[in-house]
């Protein structure tokens, strides 16, 4: 018999969520709220399993990039799921809810940050840069000089003075996220996504795809997350090369197991350091399951 969350094997259906970074995530939030609003009346209770009815006929969920952010939060975060319900019941306030309950917790630089954490994180980032660029100065202090473009040439108009009102919100958001990331000592994309899941959706960093702590609507469905894995491309850190000579790279290590890989060859058949990857699980069936 088919699992509770999956349709009949004779007529399998898949819902696929494309990528597009944060724009894709925001778009899918709007679509999900809109579909729920179209399905339900204002007098239904908050715990009515509307998502189960909406996705009942789909046994497979395929994702990538921003689509992965959306669907994994909808599966593993009760907070995120209830935000979808709340926005569907009050569509006129859905944007305000999304900004206040999702964006603000993510970019609130006053939460979980400190001066000492910022300083220590900045030192760790500078140390990381030295490992990539041996010529990077040991001291962060530098003599500053005005840029060449700061002095107008003869006949040019003086640049207009800019005030706080002229600063794009995007710059403030980037500054807030950089301050938050510095607390962990890593200005990396991995840290950005981890903070997004933890601060906005309340998903702990130790939650796995096989976790049994999932929202009921998705249990038993096949989840297929796809991505591009950045792999060492040879002697250069920035572009692929031939031949490939990569010594053992350790990915994971515990007191029982070690996962590592190496690459040696006379040619690079893919001519790229981006390789397609796929991670698949049956939602809610535990961490010991075999990937479907």
Tab-separated table of C-alpha atoms in Angstrom:
chain	number	residue	atom	x	y	z
A	1	UNK	CA	0.000	0.000	0.000
A	2	UNK	CA	1.135	3.545	-0.625
A	3	UNK	CA	2.436	5.575	2.318
A	4	UNK	CA	-0.024	7.930	3.987
A	5	UNK	CA	1.428	11.014	2.320
A	6	UNK	CA	1.824	9.510	-1.164
A	7	UNK	CA	-0.566	8.986	-4.042
A	8	UNK	CA	-1.249	5.683	-5.737
A	9	UNK	CA	1.911	4.170	-7.323
A	10	UNK	CA	-0.049	3.721	-10.573
A	11	UNK	CA	-0.456	7.474	-10.938
A	12	UNK	CA	2.519	9.150	-9.237
A	13	UNK	CA	2.608	12.928	-9.246
A	14	UNK	CA	5.437	15.304	-8.450
A	15	UNK	CA	5.480	18.960	-7.465
A	16	UNK	CA	8.738	20.684	-8.392
A	17	UNK	CA	9.947	23.941	-6.841
A	18	UNK	CA	12.466	25.755	-9.010
A	19	UNK	CA	15.389	27.853	-7.865
A	20	UNK	CA	15.924	31.563	-7.799
A	21	UNK	CA	17.374	32.253	-4.375
A	22	UNK	CA	15.430	34.416	-1.978
A	23	UNK	CA	13.109	35.680	-4.728
A	24	UNK	CA	11.989	32.088	-5.383
A	25	UNK	CA	11.437	31.570	-1.655
A	26	UNK	CA	9.318	34.734	-1.373
A	27	UNK	CA	7.348	33.844	-4.522
A	28	UNK	CA	6.516	30.362	-3.228
A	29	UNK	CA	5.436	31.849	0.107
A	30	UNK	CA	2.956	34.072	-1.741
A	31	UNK	CA	1.692	31.216	-3.912
A	32	UNK	CA	1.281	28.913	-0.896
A	33	UNK	CA	-0.642	31.526	1.062
A	34	UNK	CA	-2.826	32.217	-1.973
A	35	UNK	CA	-3.660	28.553	-2.570
A	36	UNK	CA	-4.563	28.055	1.082
A	37	UNK	CA	-6.730	31.170	1.006
A	38	UNK	CA	-8.579	29.845	-2.027
A	39	UNK	CA	-9.218	26.492	-0.361
A	40	UNK	CA	-10.379	27.461	3.087
A	41	UNK	CA	-13.009	29.631	4.742
A	42	UNK	CA	-12.385	32.212	7.435
A	43	UNK	CA	-14.054	30.108	10.174
A	44	UNK	CA	-11.823	27.057	9.989
A	45	UNK	CA	-9.529	26.379	12.926
A	46	UNK	CA	-5.772	27.023	12.808
A	47	UNK	CA	-4.902	23.327	12.997
A	48	UNK	CA	-7.181	22.244	10.171
A	49	UNK	CA	-4.918	20.060	7.949
A	50	UNK	CA	-5.417	22.138	4.821
A	51	UNK	CA	-1.868	21.466	3.649
A	52	UNK	CA	-2.599	17.748	3.718
A	53	UNK	CA	-5.550	18.280	1.384
A	54	UNK	CA	-3.590	20.623	-0.870
A	55	UNK	CA	-0.660	18.232	-1.398
A	56	UNK	CA	-2.537	14.931	-0.996
A	57	UNK	CA	-2.240	13.916	-4.664
A	58	UNK	CA	1.504	14.619	-4.877
A	59	UNK	CA	3.785	11.839	-3.674
A	60	UNK	CA	7.087	13.446	-4.712
A	61	UNK	CA	8.510	16.907	-3.953
A	62	UNK	CA	11.454	18.042	-6.075
A	63	UNK	CA	13.451	21.133	-5.162
A	64	UNK	CA	16.521	23.190	-5.893
A	65	UNK	CA	18.048	26.413	-4.541
A	66	UNK	CA	15.393	28.833	-3.241
A	67	UNK	CA	12.741	26.194	-3.841
A	68	UNK	CA	14.639	23.926	-1.437
A	69	UNK	CA	14.631	26.660	1.194
A	70	UNK	CA	10.877	27.009	0.900
A	71	UNK	CA	9.795	23.369	0.881
A	72	UNK	CA	12.232	22.223	3.590
A	73	UNK	CA	11.043	24.948	5.938
A	74	UNK	CA	7.442	24.028	5.146
A	75	UNK	CA	8.260	20.407	6.028
A	76	UNK	CA	10.485	20.814	9.082
A	77	UNK	CA	9.285	24.081	10.686
A	78	UNK	CA	5.973	24.354	12.497
A	79	UNK	CA	6.557	28.099	12.823
A	80	UNK	CA	6.932	28.504	9.070
A	81	UNK	CA	3.849	26.372	8.397
A	82	UNK	CA	1.705	28.489	10.737
A	83	UNK	CA	2.963	31.629	8.986
A	84	UNK	CA	1.512	30.214	5.749
A	85	UNK	CA	-1.837	29.660	7.482
A	86	UNK	CA	-1.839	33.119	9.049
A	87	UNK	CA	-1.072	34.840	5.751
A	88	UNK	CA	-3.778	32.853	3.966
A	89	UNK	CA	-6.428	33.962	6.447
A	90	UNK	CA	-5.467	37.633	6.354
A	91	UNK	CA	-4.080	38.197	2.843
A	92	UNK	CA	-4.137	41.995	3.222
A	93	UNK	CA	-1.567	41.642	6.021
A	94	UNK	CA	0.422	38.720	4.584
A	95	UNK	CA	3.337	40.908	3.492
A	96	UNK	CA	3.541	42.547	6.909
A	97	UNK	CA	3.444	39.137	8.585
A	98	UNK	CA	6.211	37.810	6.340
A	99	UNK	CA	8.442	40.818	7.021
A	100	UNK	CA	7.848	40.921	10.780
A	101	UNK	CA	7.795	37.186	11.534
A	102	UNK	CA	10.326	35.942	8.997
A	103	UNK	CA	12.620	38.678	7.640
A	104	UNK	CA	13.037	40.630	10.892
A	105	UNK	CA	14.136	37.653	13.031
A	106	UNK	CA	16.663	36.738	10.333
A	107	UNK	CA	18.205	40.212	9.964
A	108	UNK	CA	17.775	41.496	13.503
A	109	UNK	CA	21.385	42.383	14.262
A	110	UNK	CA	20.480	43.215	17.877
A	111	UNK	CA	19.652	39.567	18.604
A	112	UNK	CA	22.446	37.134	19.366
A	113	UNK	CA	25.290	39.533	18.573
A	114	UNK	CA	27.940	41.247	20.676
A	115	UNK	CA	30.947	43.514	20.197
A	116	UNK	CA	33.340	40.789	21.354
A	117	UNK	CA	31.686	38.270	19.036
A	118	UNK	CA	32.047	40.652	16.105
A	119	UNK	CA	35.735	41.285	16.827
A	120	UNK	CA	36.517	37.593	17.304
A	121	UNK	CA	34.589	36.670	14.159
A	122	UNK	CA	36.405	39.314	12.125
A	123	UNK	CA	39.745	37.917	13.287
A	124	UNK	CA	38.689	34.407	12.222
A	125	UNK	CA	37.642	35.683	8.797
A	126	UNK	CA	40.975	37.474	8.346
A	127	UNK	CA	42.823	34.307	9.362
A	128	UNK	CA	40.813	32.421	6.746
A	129	UNK	CA	41.820	34.908	4.077
A	130	UNK	CA	45.490	34.423	4.918
A	131	UNK	CA	45.208	30.707	4.120
A	132	UNK	CA	43.938	31.609	0.638
A	133	UNK	CA	46.232	34.568	0.008
A	134	UNK	CA	49.698	34.138	1.559
A	135	UNK	CA	50.492	37.762	0.788
A	136	UNK	CA	47.512	38.987	2.852
A	137	UNK	CA	48.863	41.355	5.559
A	138	UNK	CA	49.165	39.997	9.061
A	139	UNK	CA	47.828	43.175	10.588
A	140	UNK	CA	44.344	44.436	9.813
A	141	UNK	CA	45.531	48.024	10.204
A	142	UNK	CA	46.150	49.724	6.890
A	143	UNK	CA	47.094	53.206	5.859
A	144	UNK	CA	44.124	54.803	4.217
A	145	UNK	CA	44.240	57.222	1.330
A	146	UNK	CA	41.394	58.842	-0.558
A	147	UNK	CA	40.371	57.030	-3.744
A	148	UNK	CA	41.440	58.599	-7.000
A	149	UNK	CA	37.837	59.126	-8.009
A	150	UNK	CA	37.086	61.140	-4.878
A	151	UNK	CA	38.512	64.346	-6.309
A	152	UNK	CA	36.538	65.706	-9.278
A	153	UNK	CA	38.551	66.463	-12.373
A	154	UNK	CA	38.516	69.865	-13.931
A	155	UNK	CA	35.122	70.694	-15.390
A	156	UNK	CA	33.281	67.948	-13.463
A	157	UNK	CA	30.460	68.734	-11.080
A	158	UNK	CA	30.823	68.059	-7.405
A	159	UNK	CA	29.145	64.751	-6.440
A	160	UNK	CA	25.809	65.165	-4.711
A	161	UNK	CA	25.826	64.677	-0.953
A	162	UNK	CA	24.011	61.529	0.139
A	163	UNK	CA	22.111	61.178	3.389
A	164	UNK	CA	20.589	58.318	5.350
A	165	UNK	CA	17.379	58.612	3.344
A	166	UNK	CA	19.331	57.779	0.160
A	167	UNK	CA	20.724	54.487	1.477
A	168	UNK	CA	18.984	51.498	-0.076
A	169	UNK	CA	17.398	49.055	2.411
A	170	UNK	CA	19.415	46.343	0.677
A	171	UNK	CA	22.648	47.830	2.028
A	172	UNK	CA	21.286	47.857	5.557
A	173	UNK	CA	20.123	44.256	5.223
A	174	UNK	CA	23.518	43.143	3.928
A	175	UNK	CA	25.266	44.998	6.763
A	176	UNK	CA	22.971	43.349	9.332
A	177	UNK	CA	23.577	39.870	7.909
A	178	UNK	CA	27.350	40.459	7.810
A	179	UNK	CA	27.284	41.475	11.483
A	180	UNK	CA	25.296	38.340	12.363
A	181	UNK	CA	27.606	36.091	10.342
A	182	UNK	CA	30.684	37.508	12.039
A	183	UNK	CA	29.477	36.003	15.327
A	184	UNK	CA	30.245	32.546	13.898
A	185	UNK	CA	33.520	33.644	12.331
A	186	UNK	CA	32.370	32.766	8.818
A	187	UNK	CA	31.188	34.982	5.983
A	188	UNK	CA	30.119	31.901	4.026
A	189	UNK	CA	27.011	30.922	2.100
A	190	UNK	CA	26.601	27.895	4.355
A	191	UNK	CA	26.386	30.209	7.362
A	192	UNK	CA	23.819	32.414	5.584
A	193	UNK	CA	21.486	29.476	4.956
A	194	UNK	CA	22.018	28.095	8.467
A	195	UNK	CA	21.103	31.454	10.000
A	196	UNK	CA	18.051	31.737	7.733
A	197	UNK	CA	16.728	28.358	8.867
A	198	UNK	CA	17.554	28.842	12.555
A	199	UNK	CA	16.618	32.484	13.098
A	200	UNK	CA	13.576	32.717	10.815
A	201	UNK	CA	12.076	29.231	10.885
A	202	UNK	CA	13.428	27.878	14.173
A	203	UNK	CA	15.058	24.835	12.528
A	204	UNK	CA	18.015	23.660	14.590
A	205	UNK	CA	21.246	23.139	12.692
A	206	UNK	CA	21.333	19.483	13.787
A	207	UNK	CA	18.028	18.571	12.102
A	208	UNK	CA	18.578	16.124	9.234
A	209	UNK	CA	16.540	15.303	6.137
A	210	UNK	CA	15.670	11.960	7.701
A	211	UNK	CA	14.405	13.519	10.917
A	212	UNK	CA	11.099	12.252	12.229
A	213	UNK	CA	10.246	15.740	13.528
A	214	UNK	CA	8.248	16.872	10.498
A	215	UNK	CA	4.918	18.504	9.841
A	216	UNK	CA	2.198	15.924	9.271
A	217	UNK	CA	1.242	17.049	5.758
A	218	UNK	CA	4.574	15.860	4.269
A	219	UNK	CA	5.120	12.545	6.058
A	220	UNK	CA	5.577	9.631	3.694
A	221	UNK	CA	6.321	11.795	0.649
A	222	UNK	CA	9.516	11.392	-1.349
A	223	UNK	CA	11.660	14.524	-1.016
A	224	UNK	CA	14.363	15.097	-3.651
A	225	UNK	CA	16.695	18.033	-3.027
A	226	UNK	CA	19.060	18.876	-5.879
A	227	UNK	CA	22.030	21.218	-5.845
A	228	UNK	CA	25.396	21.928	-7.425
A	229	UNK	CA	28.322	20.719	-5.329
A	230	UNK	CA	31.463	22.846	-5.444
A	231	UNK	CA	34.327	20.378	-5.627
A	232	UNK	CA	38.090	20.969	-5.741
A	233	UNK	CA	39.015	21.466	-9.366
A	234	UNK	CA	42.738	20.815	-9.273
A	235	UNK	CA	45.614	23.102	-8.415
A	236	UNK	CA	43.550	26.282	-8.690
A	237	UNK	CA	41.003	27.311	-6.071
A	238	UNK	CA	39.000	29.366	-8.533
A	239	UNK	CA	38.683	27.466	-11.820
A	240	UNK	CA	38.861	23.937	-13.152
A	241	UNK	CA	42.141	22.609	-14.475
A	242	UNK	CA	43.792	19.601	-16.086
A	243	UNK	CA	45.177	17.349	-14.723
A	244	UNK	CA	43.218	16.943	-11.484
A	245	UNK	CA	45.294	16.228	-8.393
A	246	UNK	CA	43.266	16.484	-5.202
A	247	UNK	CA	44.585	14.802	-2.078
A	248	UNK	CA	42.242	13.305	0.467
A	249	UNK	CA	39.557	15.796	1.479
A	250	UNK	CA	37.755	15.010	4.729
A	251	UNK	CA	34.043	15.836	4.621
A	252	UNK	CA	32.885	14.345	7.908
A	253	UNK	CA	34.458	12.597	10.881
A	254	UNK	CA	33.077	11.074	14.055
A	255	UNK	CA	34.576	8.648	16.556
A	256	UNK	CA	33.182	5.780	14.450
A	257	UNK	CA	33.077	6.970	10.843
A	258	UNK	CA	35.037	9.105	8.423
A	259	UNK	CA	33.857	10.344	5.030
A	260	UNK	CA	36.499	11.582	2.606
A	261	UNK	CA	37.289	11.677	-1.103
A	262	UNK	CA	40.217	12.218	-3.460
A	263	UNK	CA	40.575	12.869	-7.176
A	264	UNK	CA	43.468	11.965	-9.450
A	265	UNK	CA	43.429	11.934	-13.228
A	266	UNK	CA	45.144	13.068	-16.398
A	267	UNK	CA	42.139	15.001	-17.602
A	268	UNK	CA	39.072	16.825	-16.381
A	269	UNK	CA	36.178	15.434	-18.458
A	270	UNK	CA	33.592	17.802	-16.976
A	271	UNK	CA	35.770	20.918	-17.297
A	272	UNK	CA	34.010	22.347	-14.255
A	273	UNK	CA	34.201	22.302	-10.488
A	274	UNK	CA	30.390	22.298	-10.139
A	275	UNK	CA	28.833	18.838	-10.117
A	276	UNK	CA	25.108	18.003	-9.865
A	277	UNK	CA	24.024	16.357	-6.619
A	278	UNK	CA	20.809	14.803	-5.334
A	279	UNK	CA	19.724	14.094	-1.766
A	280	UNK	CA	16.543	12.046	-1.396
A	281	UNK	CA	14.592	10.766	1.606
A	282	UNK	CA	11.112	9.614	2.480
A	283	UNK	CA	9.964	12.350	4.847
A	284	UNK	CA	9.621	11.248	8.453
A	285	UNK	CA	10.952	7.682	8.059
A	286	UNK	CA	14.032	8.200	10.202
A	287	UNK	CA	17.737	8.805	9.788
A	288	UNK	CA	18.603	5.130	9.257
A	289	UNK	CA	16.605	4.791	6.023
A	290	UNK	CA	18.353	4.131	2.704
A	291	UNK	CA	18.096	6.922	0.149
A	292	UNK	CA	15.281	6.009	-2.305
